[in-house]
Amino acid sequence: MKYQSVKGMEDLLPQNAWIWQAMERMARGIFEAWGFREIRTPILEDTAVFSRSIGETTDIVTKEMYTFSDRKGRSLTLRPEGTAPVVRAFIEHSLDKALSESGGKFYYIGPMFRAESPQKGRLRQFYQIGAEIIGSRDCQADIELIMQLDRMLKAFGLKDFSIKLNSLGCKKDKDNFAARLRDYFKDKKNCLCKDCNERIEKNVLRVLDCKNESCAIIAKDAPDVIESLCKECLNDFVTVKNGIQGIGIKVDEARKLVRGLDYYTGTIFEVTHPGLGSQDAIGAGGRYDNLVKEMGGPDVGAVGYAIGIERAIIALGNKMDVFTPNIVFFATLGNDAKARGLELAERIRKKFNTPYLIKVVALTGGIGGASLKSQMRNADKNNADIVVIIGDDELKAGKAVIRDMKTKEQVSVEMDDIVEKVGHKLC
Ligand code: HAM
């Protein structure tokens, strides 16, 4: 029997790990510098956390959730997204008590699960980098988040992405808009696909989003959301758009943009990239001013976004300009030399690295009495920049040999000067 990973769920292999780590490290750095703090919620939640927030009639809840009963018959679901769990945790731990007037700022990085049919950029287990500001209705928070999203994608090295912006308005506006859409679509049912026929009653906004050609043609002349916005929501939309453009970030108004999750009201946005094919959204988000209250919490506004890591990596062509550490390999012969090698390797790690930035990786060979030849092969396999060779003779003379693996030059140096000399070579 040959085992394979579950369909749509991929292994991250060591040779690809660096790009993920670089992206996650960059994201953490940006979040922390913006005053966002990490929140880690469990991967499993009560199913109701998602069905109530994302919406009973959405594709995610009706078709895509991994839901099962545990041993006590409770219905649990693997999280399909991060917002609802963060809101659940926010309420459960009364995080509103510690809120400043600009709201609580949270971020998360982790796997999400949706049983969609896998294709390029669409997986069943995928990773999101997400941010949420909970506790503020001020649309300046929307501007701050879109600015942060733009900063983050540029820091990853992405250039050709576009930010699409729309507003669904407050709950009342959204209901009015849905009623106008229903009215518009009701006598055009014959031209709409089977799914859209169902959507007219259950989730009419999603008809605007249908990829089916005939639905798209009908949707083109559908009522414009802007006409359903109240004065306040229209004002917020214009403020957000002008605010973002005012700081030099390009955004495109996308009046037909709707989102696949029901909790949104007000500003919504999506970032697309031409390198992605049909699954072209690298990230998306928006305001969800009613969700915290609907889930049993205080009546506070909220806004957030999430980036799909796999899609961001595809858009980068699987390449990223990142800092790659130098590698120093200690080839040692004999137990005493090995002990000295272990000690010097640790001095190098301590001198050049911080917990946040690894500039030098120090490896030690000589395990099980391996010959110098096999240790040099090992150093090559590990792409070592420098090999420090310590044999018994060198040890007795208080010296070691430093070999530059690119130029093949070797020099003999005093043992006490090794750390410094290695540093000079790497600079
Ligand atoms: P979402 O649009 O469902 O929003 O997902 C956000 C991003 O996750 C997408 O733009 C995409 O890059 C990635 N993504 C979604 N599904 C998949 C998939 N099957 N395979 C690979 N990548 C995928 C949310 O999840 C909201 N919680 C975002 C948010 C945060 N809104 C407010 N706060």
Coordinates of C-alpha atoms and ligand atoms in Angstrom, one line a residue:
M1 CA 0.0 0.0 0.0
K2 CA 1.4 3.3 -1.1
Y3 CA 0.2 6.3 1.0
Q4 CA -0.3 9.7 -0.5
S5 CA -1.3 13.0 1.0
V6 CA -5.0 13.8 1.0
K7 CA -6.2 15.3 -2.3
G8 CA -5.8 19.1 -2.3
M9 CA -3.6 19.0 0.7
E10 CA 0.1 19.4 0.0
D11 CA 3.4 18.7 1.8
L12 CA 5.7 21.6 2.2
L13 CA 9.1 20.1 1.4
P14 CA 12.5 21.4 2.9
Q15 CA 13.6 22.7 -0.5
N16 CA 10.6 25.0 -0.7
A17 CA 10.4 25.9 3.0
W18 CA 12.6 29.0 2.8
I19 CA 10.2 31.0 0.7
W20 CA 7.3 30.2 3.1
Q21 CA 9.5 31.1 6.1
A22 CA 10.7 34.3 4.5
M23 CA 7.1 35.3 3.7
E24 CA 5.8 34.5 7.2
R25 CA 8.8 36.3 8.8
M26 CA 8.2 39.4 6.7
A27 CA 4.5 39.3 7.5
R28 CA 5.2 39.0 11.2
G29 CA 7.7 41.9 11.0
I30 CA 5.2 44.2 9.3
F31 CA 2.3 43.3 11.6
E32 CA 4.4 43.8 14.7
A33 CA 5.8 47.1 13.4
W34 CA 2.1 48.2 12.8
G35 CA 1.1 47.3 16.4
F36 CA -0.8 44.2 15.4
R37 CA -0.5 41.2 17.9
E38 CA -0.7 37.6 17.0
I39 CA -3.8 35.5 17.9
R40 CA -3.8 31.7 17.5
T41 CA -7.1 30.0 17.5
P42 CA -7.7 26.3 17.3
I43 CA -8.1 24.6 13.9
L44 CA -11.4 23.1 15.0
E45 CA -14.4 25.1 16.1
D46 CA -18.0 24.4 16.8
T47 CA -19.7 24.2 13.4
A48 CA -22.1 27.1 14.4
V49 CA -19.2 29.5 14.6
F50 CA -18.9 29.3 10.9
S51 CA -22.5 28.5 9.7
R52 CA -23.8 31.5 11.6
S53 CA -21.2 34.0 10.6
I54 CA -20.2 33.0 7.0
G55 CA -23.9 32.3 6.2
E56 CA -26.0 29.2 6.0
T57 CA -26.6 29.6 2.3
T58 CA -23.0 30.4 1.2
D59 CA -21.0 27.9 -0.9
I60 CA -18.5 27.6 1.9
V61 CA -21.1 26.5 4.4
T62 CA -23.3 24.4 2.2
K63 CA -20.6 22.6 0.1
E64 CA -17.1 23.2 1.3
M65 CA -16.7 22.7 5.1
Y66 CA -15.0 19.7 6.6
T67 CA -17.6 18.9 9.3
F68 CA -17.8 15.8 11.5
S69 CA -19.3 14.7 14.8
D70 CA -16.8 14.0 17.6
R71 CA -17.2 11.1 20.0
K72 CA -19.8 12.9 22.0
G73 CA -21.8 13.7 18.9
R74 CA -20.8 17.4 18.8
S75 CA -20.6 18.9 15.4
L76 CA -17.1 20.3 14.7
T77 CA -15.6 21.9 11.6
L78 CA -12.1 22.4 10.4
R79 CA -11.8 26.2 10.0
P80 CA -12.5 27.4 6.4
E81 CA -11.3 30.9 7.3
G82 CA -9.9 32.9 10.2
T83 CA -12.3 35.8 10.9
A84 CA -15.1 33.9 12.7
P85 CA -12.7 32.2 15.1
V86 CA -11.0 35.5 15.9
V87 CA -14.4 37.0 16.6
R88 CA -15.3 34.0 18.8
A89 CA -12.1 34.4 20.7
F90 CA -12.5 38.1 21.0
I91 CA -15.9 37.6 22.6
E92 CA -15.0 34.6 24.7
H93 CA -12.0 36.3 26.3
S94 CA -13.7 39.8 26.6
L95 CA -10.9 41.3 24.6
D96 CA -13.0 44.4 24.2
K97 CA -12.2 45.3 27.8
A98 CA -8.6 46.1 26.7
L99 CA -9.5 48.0 23.6
S100 CA -8.0 51.4 22.7
E101 CA -10.2 53.8 20.7
S102 CA -8.6 52.6 17.5
G103 CA -9.7 49.0 18.1
G104 CA -7.9 45.7 18.8
K105 CA -5.4 44.8 16.1
F106 CA -4.8 41.1 15.5
Y107 CA -3.1 38.9 13.0
Y108 CA -2.9 35.2 12.3
I109 CA -0.9 32.9 10.0
G110 CA -2.2 29.4 9.5
P111 CA -4.0 26.7 7.6
M112 CA -7.6 26.8 6.5
F113 CA -9.7 24.0 5.0
R114 CA -12.3 24.1 2.2
A115 CA -13.4 21.1 0.2
E116 CA -13.3 22.8 -3.2
S117 CA -12.2 21.0 -6.3
P118 CA -8.4 21.4 -6.4
Q119 CA -6.8 23.3 -9.3
K120 CA -3.9 25.7 -9.7
G121 CA -4.1 28.1 -6.7
R122 CA -7.1 26.3 -5.2
L123 CA -6.4 23.8 -2.5
R124 CA -8.3 22.0 0.2
Q125 CA -5.8 22.9 2.8
F126 CA -4.3 26.4 2.2
Y127 CA -2.6 29.0 4.3
Q128 CA -3.7 32.5 5.1
I129 CA -2.0 35.5 6.5
G130 CA -4.8 37.5 8.0
A131 CA -5.3 40.8 9.9
E132 CA -8.4 42.0 11.8
I133 CA -9.1 45.4 13.5
I134 CA -12.0 44.8 15.9
G135 CA -13.7 47.6 17.8
S136 CA -13.8 50.5 15.4
R137 CA -16.4 51.7 12.9
D138 CA -14.1 54.5 11.7
C139 CA -13.4 54.0 8.0
Q140 CA -9.8 55.2 8.6
A141 CA -9.2 51.6 9.8
D142 CA -10.2 50.4 6.3
I143 CA -7.6 52.7 4.8
E144 CA -5.0 51.6 7.2
L145 CA -5.6 47.9 6.4
I146 CA -5.6 48.3 2.7
M147 CA -2.4 50.3 3.0
Q148 CA -0.9 47.5 5.1
L149 CA -2.0 44.9 2.6
D150 CA -0.4 46.8 -0.2
R151 CA 2.8 47.2 1.8
M152 CA 2.8 43.5 2.6
L153 CA 2.4 42.4 -1.0
K154 CA 5.1 44.8 -2.2
A155 CA 7.4 43.6 0.6
F156 CA 7.0 40.0 -0.8
G157 CA 8.1 41.4 -4.1
L158 CA 4.8 41.5 -5.9
K159 CA 4.2 44.3 -8.4
D160 CA 1.4 43.8 -10.9
F161 CA -1.5 43.3 -8.5
S162 CA -4.6 45.3 -8.6
I163 CA -6.8 46.3 -5.7
K164 CA -10.5 46.3 -6.4
L165 CA -12.8 48.3 -4.1
N166 CA -16.5 48.3 -3.5
S167 CA -19.0 48.9 -0.7
L168 CA -22.1 46.8 0.2
G169 CA -23.4 49.5 2.5
C170 CA -24.8 48.9 6.0
K171 CA -27.2 46.1 6.7
K172 CA -30.2 48.2 5.6
D173 CA -28.4 49.2 2.3
K174 CA -27.4 45.7 1.7
D175 CA -31.0 44.4 2.2
N176 CA -32.3 47.2 -0.2
F177 CA -29.7 46.3 -2.8
A178 CA -30.6 42.5 -2.5
A179 CA -34.3 43.4 -3.0
R180 CA -33.5 45.5 -6.1
L181 CA -31.4 42.7 -7.5
R182 CA -34.1 40.1 -6.9
D183 CA -36.5 42.3 -8.6
Y184 CA -34.2 42.7 -11.6
F185 CA -33.3 39.0 -11.9
K186 CA -36.7 37.5 -11.3
D187 CA -37.9 37.7 -14.9
K188 CA -34.6 36.7 -16.3
K189 CA -34.4 33.3 -14.6
N190 CA -34.4 31.4 -17.9
C191 CA -31.1 33.0 -18.9
L192 CA -29.4 32.3 -15.6
C193 CA -27.6 29.0 -14.6
K194 CA -29.2 26.5 -12.2
D195 CA -27.1 27.8 -9.3
C196 CA -28.0 31.4 -9.9
N197 CA -31.7 30.5 -10.0
E198 CA -31.2 29.2 -6.5
R199 CA -29.1 32.2 -5.5
I200 CA -32.0 34.6 -6.5
E201 CA -33.8 33.6 -3.3
K202 CA -30.9 32.5 -1.1
N203 CA -28.0 34.8 -1.8
V204 CA -28.8 37.1 -4.7
L205 CA -25.6 39.2 -4.5
R206 CA -23.6 36.1 -5.6
V207 CA -25.3 36.2 -9.0
L208 CA -23.1 39.2 -9.7
D209 CA -20.1 37.0 -9.1
C210 CA -21.1 34.0 -11.3
K211 CA -18.4 33.0 -13.8
N212 CA -21.0 31.6 -16.2
E213 CA -21.0 33.7 -19.4
S214 CA -24.8 34.1 -19.8
C215 CA -25.2 35.1 -16.1
A216 CA -22.3 37.6 -16.5
I217 CA -24.1 39.2 -19.5
I218 CA -27.4 39.5 -17.5
A219 CA -25.5 40.8 -14.4
K220 CA -23.8 43.6 -16.5
D221 CA -27.0 45.7 -16.5
A222 CA -28.0 44.8 -12.9
P223 CA -28.7 47.7 -10.5
D224 CA -25.6 49.5 -9.3
V225 CA -24.8 49.1 -5.6
I226 CA -23.8 52.7 -5.3
E227 CA -27.4 53.7 -5.8
S228 CA -28.4 51.7 -2.7
L229 CA -25.9 53.3 -0.4
C230 CA -27.2 55.6 2.3
K231 CA -25.5 59.0 2.7
E232 CA -23.2 57.8 5.5
C233 CA -22.0 54.6 3.6
L234 CA -21.5 56.6 0.4
N235 CA -19.4 59.1 2.3
D236 CA -17.3 56.3 3.9
F237 CA -16.8 54.7 0.5
V238 CA -15.6 57.9 -1.0
T239 CA -13.4 58.6 2.0
V240 CA -11.8 55.2 1.8
K241 CA -11.2 55.5 -2.0
N242 CA -9.7 59.0 -1.8
G243 CA -7.8 58.1 1.4
I244 CA -6.0 55.2 -0.4
Q245 CA -5.4 57.1 -3.6
G246 CA -4.2 60.0 -1.5
I247 CA -1.3 57.9 -0.2
G248 CA -0.3 56.9 -3.7
I249 CA -1.9 53.5 -3.8
K250 CA -3.9 52.6 -6.9
V251 CA -7.4 51.2 -6.4
D252 CA -10.0 50.4 -8.9
E253 CA -13.7 50.8 -8.2
A254 CA -15.4 47.4 -8.8
R255 CA -19.1 47.9 -8.5
K256 CA -19.9 44.3 -9.2
L257 CA -17.6 43.0 -6.5
V258 CA -19.4 41.0 -3.9
R259 CA -17.9 38.5 -1.4
G260 CA -18.5 34.8 -0.8
L261 CA -19.0 35.3 2.9
D262 CA -22.3 36.8 4.3
Y263 CA -20.8 38.8 7.2
Y264 CA -19.6 41.7 5.1
T265 CA -21.1 45.2 5.2
G266 CA -19.6 48.5 4.0
T267 CA -16.1 48.4 2.4
I268 CA -15.1 45.3 0.6
F269 CA -11.9 44.7 -1.4
E270 CA -10.1 42.1 -3.4
V271 CA -6.5 41.9 -4.7
T272 CA -6.0 40.1 -8.0
H273 CA -2.9 39.1 -9.9
P274 CA -2.6 38.3 -13.6
G275 CA -0.2 35.4 -13.0
L276 CA -2.8 33.3 -11.2
G277 CA -5.2 32.2 -13.9
S278 CA -8.9 31.7 -12.9
Q279 CA -8.2 31.7 -9.2
D280 CA -6.8 35.2 -9.4
A281 CA -7.5 36.6 -5.9
I282 CA -4.3 36.7 -3.8
G283 CA -6.1 38.4 -0.9
A284 CA -9.4 39.9 0.1
G285 CA -11.3 41.4 2.9
G286 CA -13.7 44.1 4.1
R287 CA -15.8 45.4 6.9
Y288 CA -18.1 43.2 9.1
D289 CA -19.7 45.7 11.5
N290 CA -22.5 43.4 12.6
L291 CA -20.7 40.2 13.2
V292 CA -19.3 40.7 16.7
K293 CA -22.8 41.6 18.0
E294 CA -24.5 38.8 16.0
M295 CA -22.1 36.3 17.6
G296 CA -23.0 37.5 21.1
G297 CA -20.4 40.2 21.7
P298 CA -20.5 43.9 22.1
D299 CA -21.8 46.2 19.3
V300 CA -18.5 47.1 17.8
G301 CA -17.4 47.5 14.2
A302 CA -14.6 45.5 12.6
V303 CA -12.6 45.1 9.4
G304 CA -10.0 42.7 8.1
Y305 CA -8.3 40.9 5.2
A306 CA -6.5 37.7 4.4
I307 CA -3.8 36.8 1.9
G308 CA -3.6 33.3 0.5
I309 CA 0.1 32.2 0.9
E310 CA 0.1 29.6 -1.9
R311 CA -1.4 32.1 -4.4
A312 CA 1.1 34.8 -3.4
I313 CA 3.9 32.3 -4.0
I314 CA 2.5 31.3 -7.4
A315 CA 2.2 35.0 -8.3
L316 CA 5.9 35.4 -7.4
G317 CA 6.7 32.6 -9.8
N318 CA 8.0 30.6 -6.8
K319 CA 10.9 33.0 -6.5
M320 CA 11.5 35.6 -3.8
D321 CA 14.4 37.9 -3.2
V322 CA 15.2 36.9 0.3
F323 CA 18.2 37.0 2.6
T324 CA 19.8 33.5 2.5
P325 CA 22.2 32.7 5.3
N326 CA 25.8 31.7 4.8
I327 CA 26.7 28.2 5.7
V328 CA 29.8 27.3 7.7
F329 CA 30.6 23.6 8.0
F330 CA 33.0 22.2 10.7
A331 CA 34.8 19.1 9.5
T332 CA 36.5 17.5 12.5
L333 CA 38.6 14.4 12.9
G334 CA 38.7 12.7 16.4
N335 CA 36.6 13.3 19.5
D336 CA 38.6 16.2 20.9
A337 CA 38.5 18.0 17.6
K338 CA 34.7 17.3 17.3
A339 CA 34.2 18.8 20.8
R340 CA 36.1 21.9 19.8
G341 CA 34.1 22.1 16.6
L342 CA 30.8 22.0 18.5
E343 CA 32.0 24.8 20.8
L344 CA 33.2 27.0 17.9
A345 CA 30.1 26.4 15.8
E346 CA 28.0 27.6 18.8
R347 CA 30.2 30.7 19.2
I348 CA 29.6 31.5 15.5
R349 CA 25.8 31.1 15.8
K350 CA 25.7 33.3 18.8
K351 CA 27.9 36.0 17.3
F352 CA 26.1 36.4 13.9
N353 CA 22.5 35.5 14.6
T354 CA 19.6 36.9 16.6
P355 CA 16.4 34.9 17.1
Y356 CA 14.9 37.1 14.3
L357 CA 17.7 37.0 11.8
I358 CA 19.8 34.0 11.0
K359 CA 22.9 35.2 9.1
V360 CA 25.1 32.2 9.5
V361 CA 24.1 28.5 9.8
A362 CA 26.9 26.5 11.5
L363 CA 26.9 22.7 11.0
T364 CA 29.2 20.1 12.5
G365 CA 30.4 16.9 10.7
G366 CA 32.5 14.1 12.0
I367 CA 29.6 12.0 13.3
G368 CA 30.5 8.3 13.7
G369 CA 34.1 9.0 12.8
A370 CA 33.4 10.0 9.2
S371 CA 36.5 10.5 7.0
L372 CA 37.5 14.0 5.9
K373 CA 36.6 13.1 2.4
S374 CA 33.0 12.1 3.3
Q375 CA 32.7 15.2 5.5
M376 CA 33.8 17.4 2.6
R377 CA 31.1 15.7 0.4
N378 CA 28.6 16.4 3.2
A379 CA 29.7 20.1 3.3
D380 CA 29.1 20.3 -0.5
K381 CA 25.6 18.8 -0.2
N382 CA 24.8 21.4 2.4
N383 CA 26.1 24.2 0.0
A384 CA 28.6 25.3 2.6
D385 CA 30.4 28.6 1.9
I386 CA 33.2 27.9 4.3
V387 CA 34.6 24.7 5.8
V388 CA 36.6 24.8 9.0
I389 CA 38.8 21.7 9.2
I390 CA 40.1 20.6 12.6
G391 CA 42.1 17.4 12.9
D392 CA 44.1 16.1 15.9
D393 CA 47.4 17.7 14.6
E394 CA 45.7 21.1 14.1
L395 CA 44.3 20.8 17.6
K396 CA 47.7 20.1 19.1
A397 CA 49.1 23.1 17.3
G398 CA 46.2 25.3 18.4
K399 CA 45.2 25.9 14.8
A400 CA 42.5 25.1 12.2
V401 CA 42.2 25.3 8.4
I402 CA 39.6 27.6 6.8
R403 CA 38.6 26.5 3.3
D404 CA 36.7 28.9 1.1
M405 CA 34.5 26.5 -0.9
K406 CA 34.1 28.9 -3.9
T407 CA 37.7 29.9 -4.4
K408 CA 39.0 26.6 -3.0
E409 CA 41.6 28.7 -1.0
Q410 CA 42.8 27.3 2.3
V411 CA 44.5 29.2 5.2
S412 CA 45.7 28.0 8.5
V413 CA 44.6 30.2 11.4
E414 CA 45.0 30.3 15.2
M415 CA 42.1 28.5 16.9
D416 CA 41.4 31.7 18.9
D417 CA 40.9 33.7 15.8
I418 CA 38.5 31.3 14.0
V419 CA 35.2 33.2 14.8
E420 CA 36.7 36.5 13.7
K421 CA 38.3 35.2 10.5
V422 CA 35.1 33.3 9.5
G423 CA 33.3 36.6 10.0
H424 CA 35.8 38.5 7.7
K425 CA 35.3 35.9 5.0
L426 CA 31.6 36.1 5.1
C427 CA 31.3 39.9 5.0
Ligands
HAM1 P1 -11.6 34.7 1.3 O1 -11.7 35.6 0.1 O2 -12.5 33.6 1.4 O3 -11.7 35.6 2.6 O4 -10.1 34.2 1.4 C1 -9.0 35.1 1.4 C2 -7.9 34.6 0.5 O5 -7.6 33.2 0.8 C3 -8.3 34.5 -1.0 O6 -8.1 35.7 -1.6 C4 -7.3 33.5 -1.5 O7 -6.0 34.1 -1.8 C5 -7.1 32.5 -0.4 N1 -7.9 31.3 -0.6 C6 -9.3 31.2 -0.4 N2 -9.7 29.9 -0.7 C7 -8.6 29.3 -1.1 C8 -8.3 27.9 -1.6 N3 -9.3 27.0 -1.7 N4 -7.1 27.6 -2.0 C9 -6.0 28.5 -1.9 N5 -6.2 29.8 -1.4 C10 -7.5 30.2 -1.1 C11 -11.6 35.2 3.9 O8 -11.2 34.1 4.2 C12 -11.9 36.2 4.9 N6 -11.8 35.6 6.2 C13 -10.9 37.4 4.8 C14 -11.2 38.4 5.8 C15 -10.5 38.7 7.0 N7 -12.2 39.3 5.8 C16 -12.2 40.0 6.9 N8 -11.1 39.6 7.6

